[in-house]
Short mmCIF file of C-alpha atoms in Angstrom, two decimals:
data_model
loop_
_atom_site.label_atom_id
_atom_site.label_comp_id
_atom_site.label_asym_id
_atom_site.label_seq_id
_atom_site.Cartn_x
_atom_site.Cartn_y
_atom_site.Cartn_z
CA ALA A 1 103.34 85.28 118.68
CA LEU A 2 103.45 86.75 121.80
CA PRO A 3 103.43 84.37 124.10
CA ASP A 4 100.15 83.81 124.78
CA GLY A 5 99.73 82.26 121.39
CA ARG A 6 98.24 85.92 119.62
CA ALA A 7 99.87 85.82 116.61
CA VAL A 8 100.34 88.33 113.66
CA GLY A 9 100.41 87.03 110.18
CA PHE A 10 102.07 89.35 107.91
CA VAL A 11 101.74 88.96 103.44
CA ALA A 12 103.61 90.92 101.30
CA PRO A 13 106.12 90.48 98.12
CA SER A 14 108.75 88.40 97.52
CA GLY A 15 111.93 91.14 97.92
CA THR A 16 109.74 93.44 99.97
CA GLY A 17 111.44 92.92 103.99
CA LYS A 18 109.93 90.35 105.79
CA THR A 19 112.78 88.39 106.15
CA THR A 20 113.97 91.68 108.07
CA LEU A 21 111.22 91.79 109.61
CA ALA A 22 111.02 88.98 111.41
CA ARG A 23 114.22 88.95 112.08
CA VAL A 24 113.84 91.83 114.25
CA LEU A 25 110.19 91.27 115.50
CA GLY A 26 111.70 87.82 116.35
CA ALA A 27 114.20 88.81 118.62
CA HIS A 28 111.08 90.48 120.87
CA PHE A 29 108.18 87.92 119.80
CA GLY A 30 108.30 84.03 119.34
CA TYR A 31 109.36 83.15 115.65
CA VAL A 32 106.54 81.57 113.90
CA THR A 33 107.82 81.15 110.56
CA ASP A 34 109.52 83.53 107.47
CA GLU A 35 108.18 81.77 104.49
CA THR A 36 104.70 79.24 104.70
CA LEU A 37 101.92 80.95 107.19
CA ALA A 38 99.80 77.69 107.62
CA VAL A 39 96.22 78.33 109.28
CA ASP A 40 93.39 76.14 109.33
CA PHE A 41 90.23 76.83 109.60
CA ARG A 42 89.96 78.16 113.10
CA GLN A 43 92.69 79.99 113.14
CA ARG A 44 95.63 77.71 115.04
CA VAL A 45 99.03 78.39 112.73
CA PHE A 46 101.35 75.35 112.47
CA PRO A 47 104.70 77.15 113.18
CA TYR A 48 107.45 76.06 110.48
CA PRO A 49 110.34 77.90 112.05
CA LYS A 50 112.46 77.23 109.13
CA PRO A 51 115.81 79.11 107.93
CA LEU A 52 116.02 82.93 107.25
CA SER A 53 117.14 83.23 104.07
CA ILE A 54 119.69 86.36 104.28
CA ILE A 55 121.12 88.20 101.81
CA THR A 56 124.83 88.15 102.16
CA ASP A 57 126.10 89.95 98.90
CA PRO A 58 123.90 92.22 97.80
CA GLU A 59 124.99 92.77 94.42
CA LEU A 60 125.39 89.18 93.73
CA GLY A 61 122.15 88.79 94.93
CA MET A 62 123.65 85.55 97.21
CA LYS A 63 121.74 84.47 100.19
CA GLU A 64 122.95 82.43 103.36
CA GLN A 65 120.42 80.37 105.57
CA TRP A 66 120.86 80.87 109.39
CA SER A 67 119.05 79.10 111.71
CA ALA A 68 116.28 80.52 114.06
CA ASP A 69 118.30 79.55 117.08
CA SER A 70 121.52 80.82 115.31
CA LEU A 71 120.07 84.33 115.07
CA GLY A 72 118.09 84.49 118.84
CA LEU A 73 114.71 84.46 118.20
CA LEU A 74 112.65 83.29 120.45
CA PRO A 75 111.05 80.03 120.03
CA ALA A 76 106.89 80.27 118.70
CA PRO A 77 104.34 79.71 122.02
CA ALA A 78 102.70 76.73 122.19
CA GLY A 79 98.88 77.19 120.36
CA VAL A 80 99.50 79.77 117.68
CA ARG A 81 96.22 81.46 116.29
CA LEU A 82 96.35 84.11 113.76
CA THR A 83 94.63 87.53 115.63
CA ARG A 84 95.53 89.24 113.02
CA TRP A 85 96.81 89.32 109.28
CA VAL A 86 97.88 92.25 107.48
CA VAL A 87 99.03 93.48 104.87
CA LEU A 88 102.79 94.90 105.12
CA GLU A 89 103.57 98.31 102.67
CA ARG A 90 107.71 98.97 103.14
CA ILE A 91 108.80 102.36 102.39
CA PRO A 92 112.05 103.40 103.17
CA GLY A 93 112.91 106.80 104.52
CA ARG A 94 109.04 106.81 105.00
CA VAL A 95 108.72 109.12 107.44
CA GLY A 96 106.31 108.91 110.87
CA PRO A 97 105.27 105.73 113.26
CA PRO A 98 104.34 103.07 111.07
CA ARG A 99 100.49 103.40 110.01
CA PHE A 100 98.00 101.34 109.87
CA GLU A 101 94.55 101.35 107.90
CA GLY A 102 92.07 98.91 107.37
CA ILE A 103 91.42 97.34 103.76
CA PRO A 104 88.24 96.83 102.60
CA LEU A 105 87.62 92.50 102.05
CA LEU A 106 87.58 92.65 97.47
CA ARG A 107 90.36 94.86 97.78
CA GLY A 108 92.43 93.38 100.09
CA LEU A 109 91.67 89.80 99.04
CA ALA A 110 93.03 91.03 95.45
CA GLU A 111 95.78 91.70 97.53
CA VAL A 112 97.00 88.55 99.30
CA ALA A 113 95.80 86.10 97.14
CA SER A 114 98.92 86.35 94.95
CA GLN A 115 100.42 85.61 97.81
CA VAL A 116 98.77 82.56 98.39
CA SER A 117 100.48 79.23 96.91
CA TYR A 118 97.57 76.85 98.53
CA LEU A 119 94.91 79.22 97.07
CA PRO A 120 93.65 76.94 94.09
CA ARG A 121 93.97 73.97 96.72
CA LEU A 122 91.46 75.45 99.23
CA PRO A 123 88.18 74.33 98.99
CA GLY A 124 86.04 77.32 99.36
CA LYS A 125 89.08 79.30 97.18
CA LEU A 126 88.75 83.32 97.83
CA HIS A 127 85.62 82.46 100.11
CA ASP A 128 88.10 80.66 102.70
CA LEU A 129 90.22 83.58 102.46
CA ALA A 130 87.37 85.77 103.05
CA ASP A 131 86.31 83.90 106.28
CA LEU A 132 89.44 84.13 107.70
CA ALA A 133 90.44 87.69 107.19
CA GLU A 134 86.13 88.31 108.53
CA ALA A 135 87.48 86.21 110.98
CA VAL A 136 90.93 88.19 112.20
CA GLY A 137 88.67 91.53 112.30
CA GLY A 138 89.72 92.34 108.23
CA LEU A 139 93.02 92.83 106.80
CA VAL A 140 94.72 96.00 107.62
CA ARG A 141 97.69 98.07 105.26
CA LEU A 142 100.55 98.94 107.28
CA THR A 143 103.15 101.10 105.95
CA TYR A 144 106.52 101.74 107.77
CA ALA A 145 109.90 102.53 107.06
CA ASP A 146 111.91 100.59 109.28
CA ALA A 147 111.45 96.82 110.78
CA ALA A 148 112.71 98.49 114.70
CA ASP A 149 109.20 100.92 114.47
CA VAL A 150 106.98 98.01 114.00
CA VAL A 151 108.70 96.04 117.42
CA GLY A 152 106.31 98.58 119.38
CA VAL A 153 102.93 97.98 117.44
CA VAL A 154 103.03 94.34 117.83
CA PRO A 155 100.54 94.62 120.60
CA ALA A 156 98.05 96.67 119.09
CA LEU A 157 97.98 94.56 116.37
CA VAL A 158 97.51 91.59 117.87
CA ALA A 159 94.88 92.87 119.84
CA GLY A 160 93.11 94.21 116.76
CA GLU A 161 93.45 97.89 117.53
CA GLN A 162 94.26 100.43 114.93
CA GLY A 163 96.68 102.30 117.28
CA GLY A 164 100.12 102.89 116.64
CA GLY A 165 99.60 106.53 113.78
CA GLY A 166 96.09 106.48 112.93
CA ARG A 167 94.12 105.21 109.84
#
Protein backbone atom coordinates (compact mmCIF):
# COMPACT_ATOMS: atom_id res chain seq x y z
CA ALA A 1 0.00 0.00 0.00
CA LEU A 2 1.16 3.52 -0.74
CA PRO A 3 1.26 6.00 2.17
CA ASP A 4 -2.13 7.41 1.09
CA GLY A 5 -3.73 3.96 1.53
CA ARG A 6 -4.15 2.99 -2.13
CA ALA A 7 -3.15 -0.64 -2.53
CA VAL A 8 -2.55 -3.37 -5.05
CA GLY A 9 -3.80 -6.88 -4.38
CA PHE A 10 -1.65 -9.60 -5.93
CA VAL A 11 -2.97 -13.10 -6.56
CA ALA A 12 -1.16 -16.23 -7.75
CA PRO A 13 -1.01 -19.91 -6.89
CA SER A 14 1.02 -21.08 -3.94
CA GLY A 15 4.74 -21.48 -4.56
CA THR A 16 4.99 -18.89 -7.34
CA GLY A 17 6.90 -16.13 -5.52
CA LYS A 18 4.29 -14.10 -3.62
CA THR A 19 6.26 -14.18 -0.36
CA THR A 20 9.41 -13.01 -2.11
CA LEU A 21 7.40 -10.22 -3.73
CA ALA A 22 5.88 -9.27 -0.36
CA ARG A 23 9.36 -9.06 1.21
CA VAL A 24 10.72 -6.88 -1.57
CA LEU A 25 7.69 -4.59 -1.90
CA GLY A 26 7.17 -4.38 1.88
CA ALA A 27 10.56 -2.72 2.23
CA HIS A 28 9.32 0.13 -0.01
CA PHE A 29 5.56 0.25 0.56
CA GLY A 30 3.23 -0.58 3.43
CA TYR A 31 3.06 -4.32 4.09
CA VAL A 32 -0.59 -5.35 4.18
CA THR A 33 -0.37 -9.15 4.13
CA ASP A 34 1.40 -12.13 2.66
CA GLU A 35 -1.58 -14.40 2.94
CA THR A 36 -5.26 -13.59 3.06
CA LEU A 37 -6.32 -10.27 1.59
CA ALA A 38 -9.61 -9.30 3.21
CA VAL A 39 -11.58 -6.75 1.17
CA ASP A 40 -15.14 -5.56 1.74
CA PHE A 41 -17.67 -4.42 -0.84
CA ARG A 42 -16.43 -0.82 -0.59
CA GLN A 43 -12.87 -1.88 -1.44
CA ARG A 44 -11.68 -1.40 2.15
CA VAL A 45 -8.77 -3.66 2.93
CA PHE A 46 -8.26 -5.13 6.40
CA PRO A 47 -4.49 -5.53 6.91
CA TYR A 48 -3.34 -8.92 8.15
CA PRO A 49 0.43 -8.50 8.64
CA LYS A 50 1.10 -12.11 9.49
CA PRO A 51 4.63 -13.45 9.73
CA LEU A 52 6.08 -14.52 6.41
CA SER A 53 6.88 -18.19 5.79
CA ILE A 54 10.36 -18.13 4.29
CA ILE A 55 11.97 -21.21 2.76
CA THR A 56 15.19 -21.97 4.61
CA ASP A 57 15.95 -25.34 3.02
CA PRO A 58 14.64 -25.68 -0.54
CA GLU A 59 15.60 -29.36 -0.77
CA LEU A 60 13.53 -30.29 2.27
CA GLY A 61 10.90 -27.60 1.80
CA MET A 62 11.63 -26.28 5.28
CA LYS A 63 10.20 -22.87 6.16
CA GLU A 64 10.64 -20.49 9.08
CA GLN A 65 8.29 -17.76 10.21
CA TRP A 66 9.67 -14.22 10.17
CA SER A 67 7.79 -11.21 11.50
CA ALA A 68 7.32 -8.18 9.28
CA ASP A 69 9.25 -6.08 11.80
CA SER A 70 12.25 -8.43 11.82
CA LEU A 71 12.38 -8.21 8.01
CA GLY A 72 12.20 -4.40 8.05
CA LEU A 73 8.84 -4.23 6.28
CA LEU A 74 6.95 -0.96 6.48
CA PRO A 75 3.60 -0.95 8.28
CA ALA A 76 0.41 -0.52 6.29
CA PRO A 77 -1.07 2.97 6.46
CA ALA A 78 -4.48 3.65 7.93
CA GLY A 79 -7.47 3.37 5.62
CA VAL A 80 -6.09 0.90 3.07
CA ARG A 81 -8.24 0.66 -0.05
CA LEU A 82 -7.86 -1.76 -2.95
CA THR A 83 -7.33 0.16 -6.19
CA ARG A 84 -5.89 -2.59 -8.40
CA TRP A 85 -6.14 -6.36 -8.57
CA VAL A 86 -3.22 -8.10 -10.27
CA VAL A 87 -2.67 -11.69 -11.33
CA LEU A 88 1.02 -12.51 -11.06
CA GLU A 89 2.98 -14.50 -13.58
CA ARG A 90 6.61 -14.86 -12.58
CA ILE A 91 8.85 -16.32 -15.27
CA PRO A 92 12.37 -16.86 -13.94
CA GLY A 93 14.95 -15.86 -16.53
CA ARG A 94 12.50 -13.70 -18.47
CA VAL A 95 14.25 -10.79 -20.17
CA GLY A 96 12.79 -7.31 -20.21
CA PRO A 97 10.81 -5.06 -17.92
CA PRO A 98 7.62 -6.19 -16.21
CA ARG A 99 4.74 -6.43 -18.67
CA PHE A 100 1.10 -5.57 -18.01
CA GLU A 101 -1.89 -6.80 -19.90
CA GLY A 102 -5.58 -6.54 -19.18
CA ILE A 103 -7.38 -9.82 -18.63
CA PRO A 104 -10.91 -10.29 -19.97
CA LEU A 105 -13.28 -10.48 -17.00
CA LEU A 106 -14.47 -14.09 -17.41
CA ARG A 107 -10.97 -15.45 -17.98
CA GLY A 108 -9.65 -13.43 -15.04
CA LEU A 109 -12.41 -14.66 -12.73
CA ALA A 110 -11.60 -18.23 -13.70
CA GLU A 111 -7.98 -17.62 -12.73
CA VAL A 112 -8.59 -15.88 -9.41
CA ALA A 113 -11.58 -17.94 -8.22
CA SER A 114 -9.34 -20.88 -7.31
CA GLN A 115 -7.33 -18.53 -5.06
CA VAL A 116 -10.34 -17.08 -3.22
CA SER A 117 -10.88 -19.25 -0.16
CA TYR A 118 -14.06 -17.48 0.96
CA LEU A 119 -15.80 -17.62 -2.43
CA PRO A 120 -18.53 -20.15 -1.47
CA ARG A 121 -19.55 -17.91 1.46
CA LEU A 122 -19.91 -14.72 -0.57
CA PRO A 123 -23.58 -13.85 -1.10
CA GLY A 124 -23.15 -13.24 -4.82
CA LYS A 125 -20.24 -15.66 -5.35
CA LEU A 126 -18.66 -14.90 -8.76
CA HIS A 127 -20.87 -11.83 -9.17
CA ASP A 128 -19.19 -10.31 -6.10
CA LEU A 129 -15.74 -11.03 -7.52
CA ALA A 130 -16.78 -9.52 -10.84
CA ASP A 131 -18.08 -6.40 -9.09
CA LEU A 132 -14.80 -6.00 -7.21
CA ALA A 133 -12.74 -6.54 -10.37
CA GLU A 134 -14.76 -3.93 -12.23
CA ALA A 135 -14.59 -1.48 -9.30
CA VAL A 136 -10.77 -1.55 -9.46
CA GLY A 137 -10.55 -1.17 -13.23
CA GLY A 138 -10.50 -4.83 -14.18
CA LEU A 139 -7.98 -7.56 -13.66
CA VAL A 140 -4.43 -7.12 -14.91
CA ARG A 141 -1.72 -9.71 -15.45
CA LEU A 142 1.80 -8.71 -14.45
CA THR A 143 4.52 -10.83 -16.02
CA TYR A 144 7.98 -10.40 -14.50
CA ALA A 145 11.20 -12.25 -13.74
CA ASP A 146 12.40 -10.81 -10.46
CA ALA A 147 10.55 -9.20 -7.55
CA ALA A 148 12.98 -6.26 -7.55
CA ASP A 149 11.73 -5.36 -11.04
CA VAL A 150 8.21 -4.82 -9.68
CA VAL A 151 9.13 -2.06 -7.18
CA GLY A 152 9.26 0.65 -9.83
CA VAL A 153 5.90 -0.26 -11.38
CA VAL A 154 3.81 -0.31 -8.21
CA PRO A 155 2.87 3.39 -8.40
CA ALA A 156 1.60 2.87 -11.97
CA LEU A 157 -0.34 -0.21 -10.87
CA VAL A 158 -1.93 1.65 -7.98
CA ALA A 159 -2.86 4.52 -10.27
CA GLY A 160 -4.50 2.08 -12.68
CA GLU A 161 -2.02 2.80 -15.45
CA GLN A 162 -0.93 0.10 -17.85
CA GLY A 163 2.70 1.23 -17.92
CA GLY A 164 5.94 -0.53 -17.16
CA GLY A 165 6.47 -2.53 -20.31
CA GLY A 166 3.39 -2.18 -22.40
CA ARG A 167 0.25 -4.10 -23.01
